[in-house]
Amino acid sequence: MTPAELRAFCLGFNAAVEEFPFNAETSVFKVLGKMFALSALDAEPLKVSVKCDPELSVRLRAEHEAIVPGYHLNKRHWNTVTVGGLPARMVRELIEDSYDLVVAGLPRAERLRLDRP
């Protein structure tokens, strides 16, 4: 997965936007103001931080060397993934799961606006 593919995938979700609240190099992908992915798209190796269920986070870290606790994020809920260290399909699934977790935490009215009960 290239940086352009990562950006396009993240922006492909309903109501997803890219912002730069930290610096010009760090893309923060949000849905209705809530972050679901974070990446320095020009970094080598390419990494993306994603939200994850706490129990699954621990298991994924144990099973995959390319998944570590979220860098500068709540280590219980966020993982940082080295994109080239995992199959692209798995990276996409982790990003999608992150988006879904963030949407699930939104108020019901906002979830309904997104067509995601």
PDB file of N, CA, C and O in Angstrom, residues 1 5-7 9-11 13 29 36-37 48-51 81 83 88-101:
ATOM      1  N   MET A   1       0.854  -1.180   0.000  1.00  0.00           N
ATOM      2  CA  MET A   1       0.000   0.000   0.000  1.00  0.00           C
ATOM      3  C   MET A   1       0.897   1.241   0.000  1.00  0.00           C
ATOM      4  O   MET A   1       1.772   1.361   0.850  1.00  0.00           O
ATOM      5  N   GLU A   5      -2.434   5.475  -1.818  1.00  0.00           N
ATOM      6  CA  GLU A   5      -3.496   4.480  -1.624  1.00  0.00           C
ATOM      7  C   GLU A   5      -4.047   4.544  -0.205  1.00  0.00           C
ATOM      8  O   GLU A   5      -5.260   4.419  -0.006  1.00  0.00           O
ATOM      9  N   LEU A   6      -3.168   4.758   0.768  1.00  0.00           N
ATOM     10  CA  LEU A   6      -3.609   4.877   2.163  1.00  0.00           C
ATOM     11  C   LEU A   6      -4.515   6.093   2.318  1.00  0.00           C
ATOM     12  O   LEU A   6      -5.598   6.001   2.901  1.00  0.00           O
ATOM     13  N   ARG A   7      -4.104   7.228   1.779  1.00  0.00           N
ATOM     14  CA  ARG A   7      -4.918   8.448   1.851  1.00  0.00           C
ATOM     15  C   ARG A   7      -6.269   8.225   1.170  1.00  0.00           C
ATOM     16  O   ARG A   7      -7.320   8.548   1.734  1.00  0.00           O
ATOM     17  N   PHE A   9      -7.859   5.461   0.574  1.00  0.00           N
ATOM     18  CA  PHE A   9      -8.686   4.510   1.318  1.00  0.00           C
ATOM     19  C   PHE A   9      -9.346   5.199   2.502  1.00  0.00           C
ATOM     20  O   PHE A   9     -10.551   5.051   2.724  1.00  0.00           O
ATOM     21  N   CYS A  10      -8.576   5.959   3.270  1.00  0.00           N
ATOM     22  CA  CYS A  10      -9.123   6.648   4.449  1.00  0.00           C
ATOM     23  C   CYS A  10     -10.193   7.661   4.049  1.00  0.00           C
ATOM     24  O   CYS A  10     -11.217   7.790   4.726  1.00  0.00           O
ATOM     25  N   LEU A  11      -9.974   8.366   2.966  1.00  0.00           N
ATOM     26  CA  LEU A  11     -10.936   9.384   2.527  1.00  0.00           C
ATOM     27  C   LEU A  11     -12.150   8.768   1.831  1.00  0.00           C
ATOM     28  O   LEU A  11     -13.134   9.464   1.576  1.00  0.00           O
ATOM     29  N   PHE A  13     -14.173   6.645   3.134  1.00  0.00           N
ATOM     30  CA  PHE A  13     -15.254   6.386   4.085  1.00  0.00           C
ATOM     31  C   PHE A  13     -16.226   7.562   4.105  1.00  0.00           C
ATOM     32  O   PHE A  13     -15.836   8.717   3.887  1.00  0.00           O
ATOM     33  N   PHE A  29      -7.008  11.629   9.824  1.00  0.00           N
ATOM     34  CA  PHE A  29      -8.259  11.316   9.148  1.00  0.00           C
ATOM     35  C   PHE A  29      -9.358  11.227  10.196  1.00  0.00           C
ATOM     36  O   PHE A  29      -9.226  10.502  11.184  1.00  0.00           O
ATOM     37  N   PHE A  36      -9.890   8.719  13.322  1.00  0.00           N
ATOM     38  CA  PHE A  36      -9.881   7.260  13.190  1.00  0.00           C
ATOM     39  C   PHE A  36      -8.565   6.732  12.620  1.00  0.00           C
ATOM     40  O   PHE A  36      -8.292   5.537  12.701  1.00  0.00           O
ATOM     41  N   ALA A  37      -7.731   7.611  12.058  1.00  0.00           N
ATOM     42  CA  ALA A  37      -6.420   7.192  11.545  1.00  0.00           C
ATOM     43  C   ALA A  37      -5.486   8.396  11.518  1.00  0.00           C
ATOM     44  O   ALA A  37      -5.931   9.538  11.367  1.00  0.00           O
ATOM     45  N   VAL A  48       0.708   3.784  10.037  1.00  0.00           N
ATOM     46  CA  VAL A  48      -0.594   4.387  10.293  1.00  0.00           C
ATOM     47  C   VAL A  48      -1.030   3.952  11.696  1.00  0.00           C
ATOM     48  O   VAL A  48      -0.856   2.797  12.085  1.00  0.00           O
ATOM     49  N   SER A  49      -1.559   4.903  12.451  1.00  0.00           N
ATOM     50  CA  SER A  49      -2.101   4.597  13.779  1.00  0.00           C
ATOM     51  C   SER A  49      -3.610   4.494  13.654  1.00  0.00           C
ATOM     52  O   SER A  49      -4.251   5.335  13.009  1.00  0.00           O
ATOM     53  N   VAL A  50      -4.154   3.448  14.272  1.00  0.00           N
ATOM     54  CA  VAL A  50      -5.589   3.178  14.187  1.00  0.00           C
ATOM     55  C   VAL A  50      -6.140   2.807  15.555  1.00  0.00           C
ATOM     56  O   VAL A  50      -5.442   2.245  16.401  1.00  0.00           O
ATOM     57  N   LYS A  51      -7.415   3.126  15.740  1.00  0.00           N
ATOM     58  CA  LYS A  51      -8.095   2.753  16.974  1.00  0.00           C
ATOM     59  C   LYS A  51      -8.418   1.258  16.918  1.00  0.00           C
ATOM     60  O   LYS A  51      -8.678   0.716  15.837  1.00  0.00           O
ATOM     61  N   VAL A  81       0.740   0.750  13.066  1.00  0.00           N
ATOM     62  CA  VAL A  81       0.974  -0.357  12.143  1.00  0.00           C
ATOM     63  C   VAL A  81       2.000   0.063  11.092  1.00  0.00           C
ATOM     64  O   VAL A  81       1.833   1.091  10.443  1.00  0.00           O
ATOM     65  N   VAL A  83       2.956  -0.312   7.654  1.00  0.00           N
ATOM     66  CA  VAL A  83       2.130  -0.744   6.526  1.00  0.00           C
ATOM     67  C   VAL A  83       2.778  -1.864   5.720  1.00  0.00           C
ATOM     68  O   VAL A  83       2.131  -2.853   5.394  1.00  0.00           O
ATOM     69  N   ALA A  88      -1.683  -5.860   2.607  1.00  0.00           N
ATOM     70  CA  ALA A  88      -2.494  -4.654   2.400  1.00  0.00           C
ATOM     71  C   ALA A  88      -3.940  -4.870   2.840  1.00  0.00           C
ATOM     72  O   ALA A  88      -4.569  -3.967   3.397  1.00  0.00           O
ATOM     73  N   ARG A  89      -4.445  -6.061   2.609  1.00  0.00           N
ATOM     74  CA  ARG A  89      -5.830  -6.359   3.010  1.00  0.00           C
ATOM     75  C   ARG A  89      -6.003  -6.207   4.517  1.00  0.00           C
ATOM     76  O   ARG A  89      -7.004  -5.655   4.984  1.00  0.00           O
ATOM     77  N   MET A  90      -5.045  -6.671   5.294  1.00  0.00           N
ATOM     78  CA  MET A  90      -5.136  -6.561   6.747  1.00  0.00           C
ATOM     79  C   MET A  90      -5.051  -5.103   7.192  1.00  0.00           C
ATOM     80  O   MET A  90      -5.778  -4.683   8.096  1.00  0.00           O
ATOM     81  N   VAL A  91      -4.195  -4.332   6.551  1.00  0.00           N
ATOM     82  CA  VAL A  91      -4.091  -2.901   6.876  1.00  0.00           C
ATOM     83  C   VAL A  91      -5.431  -2.225   6.604  1.00  0.00           C
ATOM     84  O   VAL A  91      -5.932  -1.451   7.435  1.00  0.00           O
ATOM     85  N   ARG A  92      -6.036  -2.530   5.472  1.00  0.00           N
ATOM     86  CA  ARG A  92      -7.348  -1.947   5.143  1.00  0.00           C
ATOM     87  C   ARG A  92      -8.393  -2.353   6.180  1.00  0.00           C
ATOM     88  O   ARG A  92      -9.207  -1.523   6.605  1.00  0.00           O
ATOM     89  N   GLU A  93      -8.371  -3.616   6.609  1.00  0.00           N
ATOM     90  CA  GLU A  93      -9.336  -4.084   7.613  1.00  0.00           C
ATOM     91  C   GLU A  93      -9.135  -3.365   8.942  1.00  0.00           C
ATOM     92  O   GLU A  93     -10.114  -3.010   9.617  1.00  0.00           O
ATOM     93  N   LEU A  94      -7.891  -3.136   9.340  1.00  0.00           N
ATOM     94  CA  LEU A  94      -7.616  -2.434  10.595  1.00  0.00           C
ATOM     95  C   LEU A  94      -8.104  -0.984  10.525  1.00  0.00           C
ATOM     96  O   LEU A  94      -8.653  -0.460  11.501  1.00  0.00           O
ATOM     97  N   ILE A  95      -7.929  -0.346   9.378  1.00  0.00           N
ATOM     98  CA  ILE A  95      -8.410   1.031   9.215  1.00  0.00           C
ATOM     99  C   ILE A  95      -9.937   1.062   9.240  1.00  0.00           C
ATOM    100  O   ILE A  95     -10.547   1.914   9.896  1.00  0.00           O
ATOM    101  N   GLU A  96     -10.544   0.115   8.546  1.00  0.00           N
ATOM    102  CA  GLU A  96     -12.008   0.056   8.536  1.00  0.00           C
ATOM    103  C   GLU A  96     -12.564  -0.215   9.929  1.00  0.00           C
ATOM    104  O   GLU A  96     -13.542   0.406  10.352  1.00  0.00           O
ATOM    105  N   ASP A  97     -11.934  -1.122  10.676  1.00  0.00           N
ATOM    106  CA  ASP A  97     -12.366  -1.392  12.046  1.00  0.00           C
ATOM    107  C   ASP A  97     -12.240  -0.138  12.905  1.00  0.00           C
ATOM    108  O   ASP A  97     -13.094   0.141  13.752  1.00  0.00           O
ATOM    109  N   SER A  98     -11.173   0.629  12.705  1.00  0.00           N
ATOM    110  CA  SER A  98     -10.972   1.865  13.444  1.00  0.00           C
ATOM    111  C   SER A  98     -12.098   2.852  13.139  1.00  0.00           C
ATOM    112  O   SER A  98     -12.697   3.440  14.050  1.00  0.00           O
ATOM    113  N   TYR A  99     -12.397   3.026  11.868  1.00  0.00           N
ATOM    114  CA  TYR A  99     -13.498   3.904  11.459  1.00  0.00           C
ATOM    115  C   TYR A  99     -14.799   3.463  12.126  1.00  0.00           C
ATOM    116  O   TYR A  99     -15.531   4.268  12.703  1.00  0.00           O
ATOM    117  N   ASP A 100     -15.088   2.154  12.067  1.00  0.00           N
ATOM    118  CA  ASP A 100     -16.325   1.626  12.646  1.00  0.00           C
ATOM    119  C   ASP A 100     -16.385   1.855  14.155  1.00  0.00           C
ATOM    120  O   ASP A 100     -17.444   2.176  14.694  1.00  0.00           O
ATOM    121  N   LEU A 101     -15.262   1.687  14.856  1.00  0.00           N
ATOM    122  CA  LEU A 101     -15.232   1.925  16.301  1.00  0.00           C
ATOM    123  C   LEU A 101     -15.527   3.386  16.620  1.00  0.00           C
ATOM    124  O   LEU A 101     -16.271   3.690  17.562  1.00  0.00           O
TER     125      LEU A 101
END
